[in-house]
Short mmCIF file of C-alpha atoms in Angstrom, two decimals:
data_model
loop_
_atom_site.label_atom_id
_atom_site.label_comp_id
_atom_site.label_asym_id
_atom_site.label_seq_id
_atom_site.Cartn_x
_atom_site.Cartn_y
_atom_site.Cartn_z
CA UNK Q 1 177.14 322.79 45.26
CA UNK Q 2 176.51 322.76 49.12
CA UNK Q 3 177.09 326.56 51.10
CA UNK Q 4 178.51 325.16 54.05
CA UNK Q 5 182.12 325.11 53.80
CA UNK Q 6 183.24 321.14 53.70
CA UNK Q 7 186.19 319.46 52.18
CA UNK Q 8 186.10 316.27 50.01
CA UNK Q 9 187.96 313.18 51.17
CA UNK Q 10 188.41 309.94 49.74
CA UNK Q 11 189.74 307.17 51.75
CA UNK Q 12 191.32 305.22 48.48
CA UNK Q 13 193.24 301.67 48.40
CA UNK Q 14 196.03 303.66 47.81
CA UNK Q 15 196.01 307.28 49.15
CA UNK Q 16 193.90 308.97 51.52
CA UNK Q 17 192.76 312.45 49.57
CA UNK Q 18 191.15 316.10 50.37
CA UNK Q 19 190.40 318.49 48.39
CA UNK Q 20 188.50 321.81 48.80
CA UNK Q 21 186.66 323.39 45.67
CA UNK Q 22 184.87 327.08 45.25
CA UNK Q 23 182.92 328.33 42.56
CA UNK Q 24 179.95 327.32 40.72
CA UNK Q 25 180.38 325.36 37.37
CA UNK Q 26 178.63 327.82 34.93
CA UNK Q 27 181.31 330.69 36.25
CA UNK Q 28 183.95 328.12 36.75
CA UNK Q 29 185.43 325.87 39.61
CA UNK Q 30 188.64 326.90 41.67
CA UNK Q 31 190.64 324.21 43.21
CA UNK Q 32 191.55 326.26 46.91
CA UNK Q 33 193.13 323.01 48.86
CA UNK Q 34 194.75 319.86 48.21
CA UNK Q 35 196.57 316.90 50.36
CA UNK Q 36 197.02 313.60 50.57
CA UNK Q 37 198.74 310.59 52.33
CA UNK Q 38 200.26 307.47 51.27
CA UNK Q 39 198.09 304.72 53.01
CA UNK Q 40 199.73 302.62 55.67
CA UNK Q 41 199.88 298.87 54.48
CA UNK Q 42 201.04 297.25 57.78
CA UNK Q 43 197.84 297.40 59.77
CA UNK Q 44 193.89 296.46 59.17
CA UNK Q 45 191.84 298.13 57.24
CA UNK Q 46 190.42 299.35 60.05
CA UNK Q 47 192.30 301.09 61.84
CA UNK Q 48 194.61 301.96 58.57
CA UNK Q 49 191.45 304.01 57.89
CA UNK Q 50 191.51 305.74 61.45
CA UNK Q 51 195.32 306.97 61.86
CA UNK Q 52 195.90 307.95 58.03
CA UNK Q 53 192.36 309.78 57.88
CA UNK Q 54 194.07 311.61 61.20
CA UNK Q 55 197.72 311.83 59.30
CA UNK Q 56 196.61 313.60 56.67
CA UNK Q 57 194.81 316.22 58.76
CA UNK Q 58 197.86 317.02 60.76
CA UNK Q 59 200.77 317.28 57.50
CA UNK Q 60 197.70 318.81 55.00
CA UNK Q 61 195.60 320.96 57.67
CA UNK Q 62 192.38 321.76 55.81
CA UNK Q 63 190.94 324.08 58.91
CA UNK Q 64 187.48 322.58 58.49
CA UNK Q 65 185.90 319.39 59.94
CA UNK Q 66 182.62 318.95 57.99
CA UNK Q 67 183.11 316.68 54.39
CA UNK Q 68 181.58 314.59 51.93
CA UNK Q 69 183.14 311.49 52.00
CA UNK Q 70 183.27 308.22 50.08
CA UNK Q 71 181.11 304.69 50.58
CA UNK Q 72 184.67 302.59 50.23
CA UNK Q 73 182.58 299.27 51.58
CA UNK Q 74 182.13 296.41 49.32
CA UNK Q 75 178.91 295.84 50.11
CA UNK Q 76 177.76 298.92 48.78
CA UNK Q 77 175.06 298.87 45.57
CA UNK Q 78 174.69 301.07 42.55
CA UNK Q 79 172.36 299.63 40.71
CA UNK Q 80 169.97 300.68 38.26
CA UNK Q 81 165.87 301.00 38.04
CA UNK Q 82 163.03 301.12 35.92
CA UNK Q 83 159.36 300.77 36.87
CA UNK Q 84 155.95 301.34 35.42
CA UNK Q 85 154.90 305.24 36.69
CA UNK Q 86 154.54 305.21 40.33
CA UNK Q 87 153.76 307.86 43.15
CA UNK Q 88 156.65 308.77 45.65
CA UNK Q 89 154.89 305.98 48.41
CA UNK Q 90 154.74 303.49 46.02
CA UNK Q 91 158.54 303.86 44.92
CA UNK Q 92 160.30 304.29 47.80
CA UNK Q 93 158.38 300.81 48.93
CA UNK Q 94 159.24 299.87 45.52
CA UNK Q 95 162.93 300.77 46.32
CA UNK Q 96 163.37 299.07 49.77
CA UNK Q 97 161.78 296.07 49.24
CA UNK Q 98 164.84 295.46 46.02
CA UNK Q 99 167.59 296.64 48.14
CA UNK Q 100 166.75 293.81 50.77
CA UNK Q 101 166.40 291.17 48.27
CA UNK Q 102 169.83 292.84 46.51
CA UNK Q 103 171.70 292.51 50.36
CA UNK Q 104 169.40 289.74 51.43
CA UNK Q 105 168.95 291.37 54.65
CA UNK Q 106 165.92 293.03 56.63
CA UNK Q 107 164.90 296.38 55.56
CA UNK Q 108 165.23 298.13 58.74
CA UNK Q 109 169.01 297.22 58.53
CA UNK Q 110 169.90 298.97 55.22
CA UNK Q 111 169.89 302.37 54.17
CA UNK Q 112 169.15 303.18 50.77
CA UNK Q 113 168.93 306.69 48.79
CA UNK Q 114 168.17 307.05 45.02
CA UNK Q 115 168.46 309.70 42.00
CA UNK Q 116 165.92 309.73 39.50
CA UNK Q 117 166.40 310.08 36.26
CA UNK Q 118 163.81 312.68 35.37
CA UNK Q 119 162.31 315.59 36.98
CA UNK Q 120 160.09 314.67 40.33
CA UNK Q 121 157.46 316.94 39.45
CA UNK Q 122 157.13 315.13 36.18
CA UNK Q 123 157.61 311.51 37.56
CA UNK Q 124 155.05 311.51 40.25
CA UNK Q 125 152.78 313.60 37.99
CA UNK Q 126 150.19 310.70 37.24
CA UNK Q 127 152.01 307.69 40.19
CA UNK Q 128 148.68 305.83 40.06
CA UNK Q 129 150.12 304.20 37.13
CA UNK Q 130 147.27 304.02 34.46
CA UNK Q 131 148.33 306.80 32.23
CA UNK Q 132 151.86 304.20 31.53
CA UNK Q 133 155.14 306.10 31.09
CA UNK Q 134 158.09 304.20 33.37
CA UNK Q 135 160.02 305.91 35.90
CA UNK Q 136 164.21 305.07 36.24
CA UNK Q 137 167.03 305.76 38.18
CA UNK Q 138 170.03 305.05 40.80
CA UNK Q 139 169.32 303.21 43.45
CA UNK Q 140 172.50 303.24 46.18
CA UNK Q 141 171.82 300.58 49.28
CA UNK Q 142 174.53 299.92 51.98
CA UNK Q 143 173.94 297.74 55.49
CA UNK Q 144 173.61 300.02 58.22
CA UNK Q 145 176.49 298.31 60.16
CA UNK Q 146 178.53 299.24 57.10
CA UNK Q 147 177.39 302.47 57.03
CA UNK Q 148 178.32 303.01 60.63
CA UNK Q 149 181.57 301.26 59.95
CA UNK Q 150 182.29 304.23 57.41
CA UNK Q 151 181.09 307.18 60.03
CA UNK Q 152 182.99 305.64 63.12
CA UNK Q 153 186.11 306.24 60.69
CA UNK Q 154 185.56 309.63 60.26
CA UNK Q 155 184.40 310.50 63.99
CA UNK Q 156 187.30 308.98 64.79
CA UNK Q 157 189.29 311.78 63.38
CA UNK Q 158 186.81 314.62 64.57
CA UNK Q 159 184.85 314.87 60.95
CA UNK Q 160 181.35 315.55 61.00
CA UNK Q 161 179.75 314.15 57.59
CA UNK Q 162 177.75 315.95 55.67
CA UNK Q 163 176.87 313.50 52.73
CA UNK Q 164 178.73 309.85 51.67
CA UNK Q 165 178.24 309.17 48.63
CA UNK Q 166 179.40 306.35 45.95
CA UNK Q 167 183.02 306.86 44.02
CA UNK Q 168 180.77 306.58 40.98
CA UNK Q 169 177.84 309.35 41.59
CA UNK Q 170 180.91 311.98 42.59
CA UNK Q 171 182.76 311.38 39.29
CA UNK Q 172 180.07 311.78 37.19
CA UNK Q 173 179.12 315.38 38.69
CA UNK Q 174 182.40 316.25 38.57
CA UNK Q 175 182.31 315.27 34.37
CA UNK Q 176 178.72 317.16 34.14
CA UNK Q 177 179.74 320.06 36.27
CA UNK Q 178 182.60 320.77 34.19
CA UNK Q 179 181.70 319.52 30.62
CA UNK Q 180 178.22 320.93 30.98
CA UNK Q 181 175.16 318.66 29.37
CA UNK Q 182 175.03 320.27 25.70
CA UNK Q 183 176.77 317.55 24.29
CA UNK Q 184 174.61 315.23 25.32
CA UNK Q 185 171.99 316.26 22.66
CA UNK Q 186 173.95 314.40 20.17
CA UNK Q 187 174.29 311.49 22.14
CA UNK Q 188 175.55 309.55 25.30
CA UNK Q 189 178.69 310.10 26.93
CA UNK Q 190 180.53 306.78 28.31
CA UNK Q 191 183.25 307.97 31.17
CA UNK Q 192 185.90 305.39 32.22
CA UNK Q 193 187.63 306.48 35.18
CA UNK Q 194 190.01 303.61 36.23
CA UNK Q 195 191.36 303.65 40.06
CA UNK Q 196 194.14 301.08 41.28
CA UNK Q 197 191.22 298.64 42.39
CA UNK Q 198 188.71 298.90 39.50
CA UNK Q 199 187.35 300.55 36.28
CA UNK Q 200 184.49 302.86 36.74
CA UNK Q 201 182.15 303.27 33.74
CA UNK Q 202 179.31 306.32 33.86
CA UNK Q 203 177.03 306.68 31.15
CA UNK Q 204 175.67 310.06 31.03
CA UNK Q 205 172.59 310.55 28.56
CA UNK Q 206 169.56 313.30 27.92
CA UNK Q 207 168.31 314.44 30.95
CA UNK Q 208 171.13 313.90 32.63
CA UNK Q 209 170.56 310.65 33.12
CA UNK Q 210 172.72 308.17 34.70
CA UNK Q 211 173.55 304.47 34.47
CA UNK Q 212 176.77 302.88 36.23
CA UNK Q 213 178.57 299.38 35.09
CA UNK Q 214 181.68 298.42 36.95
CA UNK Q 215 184.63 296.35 35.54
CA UNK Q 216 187.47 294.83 37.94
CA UNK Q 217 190.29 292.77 37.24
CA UNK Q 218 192.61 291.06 39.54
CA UNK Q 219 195.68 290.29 36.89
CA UNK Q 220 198.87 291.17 37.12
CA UNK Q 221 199.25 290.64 33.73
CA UNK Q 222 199.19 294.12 31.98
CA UNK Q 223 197.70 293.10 28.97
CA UNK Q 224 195.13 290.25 30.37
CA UNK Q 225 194.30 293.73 32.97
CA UNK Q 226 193.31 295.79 29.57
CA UNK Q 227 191.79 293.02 27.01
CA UNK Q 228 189.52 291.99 30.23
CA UNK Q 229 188.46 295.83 30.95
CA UNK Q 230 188.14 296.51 26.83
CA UNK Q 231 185.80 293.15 26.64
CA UNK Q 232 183.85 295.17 29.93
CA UNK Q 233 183.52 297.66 28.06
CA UNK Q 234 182.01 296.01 24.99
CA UNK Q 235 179.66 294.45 26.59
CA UNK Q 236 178.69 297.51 28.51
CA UNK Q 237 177.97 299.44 25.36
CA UNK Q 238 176.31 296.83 23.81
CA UNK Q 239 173.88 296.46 26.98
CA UNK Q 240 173.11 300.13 27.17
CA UNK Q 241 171.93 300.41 23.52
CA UNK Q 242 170.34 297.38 23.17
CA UNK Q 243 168.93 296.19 26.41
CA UNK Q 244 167.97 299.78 28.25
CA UNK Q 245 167.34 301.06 24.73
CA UNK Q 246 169.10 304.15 25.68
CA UNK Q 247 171.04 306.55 22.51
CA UNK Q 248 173.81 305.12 21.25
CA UNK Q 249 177.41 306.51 22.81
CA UNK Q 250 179.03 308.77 20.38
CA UNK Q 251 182.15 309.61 22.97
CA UNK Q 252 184.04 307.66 25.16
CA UNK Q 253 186.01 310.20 27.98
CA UNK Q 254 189.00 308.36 29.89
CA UNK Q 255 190.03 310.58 32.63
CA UNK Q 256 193.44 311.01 33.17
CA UNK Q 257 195.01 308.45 35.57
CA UNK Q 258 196.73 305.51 35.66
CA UNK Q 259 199.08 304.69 33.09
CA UNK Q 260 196.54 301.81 32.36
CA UNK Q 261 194.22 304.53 30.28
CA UNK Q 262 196.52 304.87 27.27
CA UNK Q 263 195.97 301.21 26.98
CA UNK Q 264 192.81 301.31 27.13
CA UNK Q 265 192.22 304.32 25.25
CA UNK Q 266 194.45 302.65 21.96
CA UNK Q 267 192.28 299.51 22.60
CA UNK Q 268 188.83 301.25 22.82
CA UNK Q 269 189.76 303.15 19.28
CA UNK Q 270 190.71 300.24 17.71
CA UNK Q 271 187.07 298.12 18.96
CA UNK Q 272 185.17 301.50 17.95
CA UNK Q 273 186.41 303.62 15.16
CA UNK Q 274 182.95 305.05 14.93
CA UNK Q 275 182.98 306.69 18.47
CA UNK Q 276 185.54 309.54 19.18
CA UNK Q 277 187.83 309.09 22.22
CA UNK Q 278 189.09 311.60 24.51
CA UNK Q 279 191.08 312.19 27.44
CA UNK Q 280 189.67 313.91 30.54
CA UNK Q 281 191.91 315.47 32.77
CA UNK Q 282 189.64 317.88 35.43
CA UNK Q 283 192.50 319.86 36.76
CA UNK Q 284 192.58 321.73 33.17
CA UNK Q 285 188.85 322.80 33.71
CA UNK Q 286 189.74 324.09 37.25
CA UNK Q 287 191.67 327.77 38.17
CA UNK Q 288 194.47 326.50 40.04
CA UNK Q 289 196.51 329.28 41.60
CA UNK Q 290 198.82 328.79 44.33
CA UNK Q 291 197.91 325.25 45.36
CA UNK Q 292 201.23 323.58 46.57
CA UNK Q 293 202.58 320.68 44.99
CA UNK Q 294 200.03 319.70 42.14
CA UNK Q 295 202.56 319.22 39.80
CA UNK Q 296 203.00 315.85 42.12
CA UNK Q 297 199.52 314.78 41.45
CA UNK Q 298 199.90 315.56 37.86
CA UNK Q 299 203.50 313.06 37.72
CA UNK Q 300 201.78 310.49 39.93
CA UNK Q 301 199.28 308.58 38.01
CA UNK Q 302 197.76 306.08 40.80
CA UNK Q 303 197.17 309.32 42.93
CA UNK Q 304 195.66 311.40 40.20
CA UNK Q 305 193.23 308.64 39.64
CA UNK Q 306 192.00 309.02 43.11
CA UNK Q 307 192.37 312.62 43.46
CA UNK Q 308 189.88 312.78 40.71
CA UNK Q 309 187.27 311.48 42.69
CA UNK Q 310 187.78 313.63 45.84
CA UNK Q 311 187.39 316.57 43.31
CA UNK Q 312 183.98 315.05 42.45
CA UNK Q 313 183.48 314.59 46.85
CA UNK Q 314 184.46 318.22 46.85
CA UNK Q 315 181.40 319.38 44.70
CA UNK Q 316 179.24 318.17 47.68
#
């Protein structure tokens, strides 16, 4: 976790979140601040954004300005990498040269940042390449005029940023941070962490190592919403094994949310008897004394589900 004192936020379809968080996650995490605001439907996104970012501020008053906020654009990739060995240069070329074929735009308008999958000290050990070995990863690419879409938004409201990252990347340090990496010697660890506009799914394996596969729906048919995110999810496992070669998934965590994960949950156990399901709920791995109102995040299920990924903004 980051010193400097910062907030999470998370500017959701639904809810505009904060959260601060103390504590390290071997001695435990304390949840110190929460709030949130219902998002205003009647304007454009844009300025939505502006006046509910400054809302919440003024009826939850956090008392600090700097926070680690969410990429909520789009346009925004997660995408995964693998390459023969190769020497910091030689990657980061490597890197740039697929995000602009990815956003089919120059590389001087994107910005791109990446998380490697193994130790850098080890990875660029031997970068000319001849000794094999592959090197893999996250790769995260946004346009710039996206990314200064996202900042305006939280200048706007008197924030200074101190990191944005992907809904994705913040969930799956919140899992690690409080479920630790032992269990990951006996296997991979598939999270699904639905939100009211998707179905995020983070495979954690030895390392940790991270791969991200997204499943969205647009039905309004209950059912047709869960049979289309199950079949996702299928196909997800069945790529991870058998096309990145990576250890089979022995557990499949849904974190609590939307009503949506008992569904899915019932439907996963059914497809995959052989793989143990479990619920994740990260307010029962957190010290929460006298936090106002989080018995209403508990009873509201859409806002839970994106007050789970503010938590993971929170960690920094």
């Amino acid at each position: 976790m980051m010193k400097e004192d910062f907030i999470g936020l998370k500017i959701g379809s639904a809810f505009v979140t904060a959260a601060q968080v103390s504590g390290k996650p071997e001695k435990g995490l304390r949840l110190e601040k929460i709030g949130w605001v219902e998002r205003t439907r009647d304007q454009t996104a844009g300025p939505s954004s502006i006046s509910d970012t400054k809302r919440l501020l003024k009826e939850c008053p956090m008392h600090i300005s700097t926070v680690v906020s969410n990429l909520r654009k789009a346009s925004v990739i997660v995408r995964y990498f693998r390459y023969p060995m190769l020497s910091s240069n030689q990657l980061e070329d490597a890197l740039r040269l697929e995000a602009e074929q990815l956003l089919l735009l120059p590389q001087d308008e994107i910005c791109l940042d990446w998380h490697l999958n193994s130790q850098p000290s080890l990875v660029f050990s031997n970068g000319d390449g001849e000794n094999g070995g592959e090197i893999e990863g996250i790769l995260i690419a946004i346009p710039k005029e996206d990314m200064e879409s996202e900042l305006k938004v939280l200048r706007a409201a008197s924030l200074f940023p101190l990191a944005m990252r992907p809904s994705s990347t913040a969930v799956a340090n919140l899992y690690l941070a409080q479920m630790g990496t032992d269990m990951l010697k006996n296997g991979s660890t598939c999270l699904v962490h639905s939100t009211p506009s998707r179905t995020e799914l983070v495979f954690m394996y030895s390392g940790p190592s991270l791969y991200f596969s997204t499943a969205t729906t647009r039905s309004n048919n209950r059912q047709d919403a869960v049979t289309h995110i199950n079949d996702a999810i299928r196909d997800a496992l069945w790529y991870f094994q058998y096309n990145l070669k990576k250890p089979e998934v022995s557990t499949l965590a849904f974190s609590r949310g939307l009503a949506l994960q008992n569904d899915l949950m019932q439907g996963c156990k059914t497809a995959f008897p052989e793989i143990k399901c479990e619920e994740w709920d990260p307010l029962d791995y957190m010290t929460i004394n006298g936090v106002p109102n989080i018995d209403m995040v508990r009873q509201n299920p859409e806002l839970q589900a994106e007050m789970v990924t503010c938590l993971g903004l929170a960690l920094g």
